[in-house]
């Protein structure tokens, strides 16, 4: 008996441990976050980082050269939304090591950037800024009056600078064509500037290049410039903060090209340029010697017959290489033109041709000489890219780049030289970045990492398709639907029975396997696992891949980027499953359509991409393979595109209707045209029931069209209505109804009454904005008839305007120009008659408005019979995008998702956006309905920030994907960055938590079984002993 009691106590205490082990924080468990930098225009390297400036994203990013991870990122320029003067023009980025500084608290400037920004119409400001390269801490920022075009900047150290007139150990030199300024890298203050036009009467001289040299512990800047007839060299002492000398180079001919800094090996520093006699002049700034080298015959021939060419150096710090590039000439659009790479050989006093096929060329950044040792700089080799995409250096070594052809042509090349290896950062036309080590022995560029920066600029809205289920023995819902449509009742029964048998078999075998594994685990750990399970220290293992597949968590998200690259991305991990590069999609107006959501028999999920010029391509959404490609006749352009789904011999088909500029309606794919023309709905031809609309934002017009079939099965669009917005207004945004799932057609209000929702899938919201009048007009239009159902006027509201529509609700946001905030407006639509509590009863029956089979024609709709409450709210941040969560059956409570200018995405409870919120204290009936008293500001709780601590910059769209679980919606935030999470607005009412402790559950079940068996045995023994008394 005592033994049975002790077993019972152990079982009870185990239950306590189980309760303590079930609750865990899930924040961030099911999320992923991808940070992007954009394709860089300018790159500088340190020993372990690449510092990249991208005009696409207006960002400075530090990327680890070993892993390719973004260590930090800083956005540069104005953050004011809607500003037409916020575009930044990057000019340079340079890196200088921190030296021997041991400061742990003070940020030290080690990355310097120069950029210009338009601050008002026609007015620009130039800025020099510095950051700590380790963590991106801003150190200083200085605005400079822009004097001429930017030419060059240098970031350098000044040995013994604290004892000199400059009082600075590190400095940044900024050269514009009319001025030279030097800034302290510690404080950012300018300690010296020079304007030659004012001080030296050099009115026509354009200063274009400079380099650094050290002499007798003195830091010197050599600055070169030219006018129409002469070349000038100025020596500036940084240590003394003054101009030492300005020399004019005579008897060398008129300079016909830009001036180059050329440093061929041990021969010193030269000014190089092409003169009027087509000789290449080299002037030694140290010895004042002048050399005129003859151009190679091939180069000279091209110089004589083409005036459009560029002479440049491969390295802004100088080098022994000169590039003659003829590829930019107008005549080169039709024929191939060369790009010559020449090496300056001062021993032979000639220019040696390295290649005539370098479309891109670069040299590694060189380490400048130390002032005390006075050693010469390490001379860098030249690396070029040939037209075939092969890397080649000046020694003739070639490096193959794998997968380069599929990424389009190379658009950028940056070389990093370290003690251990030489590496190349390559940018491709498709927006990808490739960092590779140049292995001269193998003749191969060994790839270290690849970043897909095309994803920083996604065009339009992504679409998602379900991946096939992992359990091949199970019969999916789509397969059963196919059997139901095509098979018979016996085949359907057999398929379902086979599925259930397979599920039961798998469950039993899985349970036996789990029990055996647990017993083995207890034995192997000498019981330690049992102690951890009791203490609740094991946690859960998360959902298996099979669970995620069955729950509908695994989807393929298809995205089209503005660079023309299409991606298929796995939703749960963010891994790229496939990608293809289609140059015709680049910078074109493209639309992405979902034409088959899941696998149906042998047919894979399918998406279609339509371009404005009339191209349409159908892709296998699981592999990216092009299934079919079609195009409109020459000269036709697409005005609008729509998808239409219909039933054809038991199969659901989706076609794309393209309204052309000639008002002809084309069907993609063309093979479905006959099925579409013969399709009927309610015994009427489908074509006669379709209405489409077109919005011409530039003209401020909206048109509605009916489709009619003419002779030879040609479809024409016939205008049935039109609308023009008031003058001084422009169409800013258009919102359409998703025709999504809805759990109930009615809403229960206080006192037991019911309001019927008015859901019109043909309703379109149009926002017209007037910047001049600082106002916005929002019109709700039925596109079947062109009737304006409701119209709202908002003063002090301007664009951008964002819409989201769901069920009978419209939520939109505009920018309040007066108060500089986001004004949010909520609208709901109900049928005019409120059904009182006792109107629905067995005696009077069900009112006609409640009958779910009753439909209302748009032609019979009368606006005055509708109840359209509206409320205005505000958020103290600008809003970039709006969306609403969606679920499989529409039962789960909706949440509105708003992307803020801060980079956070907040989930807003639908009740906060209810336009029926009462002003003042809610009455008892309003409280019964769950209404909250009206207050203008929408509270933004930190716990409602679904992005947690991650900032998604410049959000363009938020995508909600329903799953097989009613409680769960998948959310993908797409902007410059990407963020993914699972969201449960009504909590997880239909599943166990992912961290549920299944091992402990099995342990409890086993303990319960053993305890029951032992107590049963003890009870029988006790009863038997009683009988013997």
PDB file of C-alpha atoms in Angstrom, residues 131 227 572 852 863:
ATOM      1  CA  UNK A 131      31.493  57.306 -38.876  1.00  0.00           C
ATOM      2  CA  UNK A 227      42.612  75.572 -68.395  1.00  0.00           C
ATOM      3  CA  UNK A 572       9.362  29.607 -43.466  1.00  0.00           C
ATOM      4  CA  UNK A 852     -27.438  34.262 -47.451  1.00  0.00           C
ATOM      5  CA  UNK A 863     -26.863  54.662 -51.925  1.00  0.00           C
TER       6      UNK A 863
END
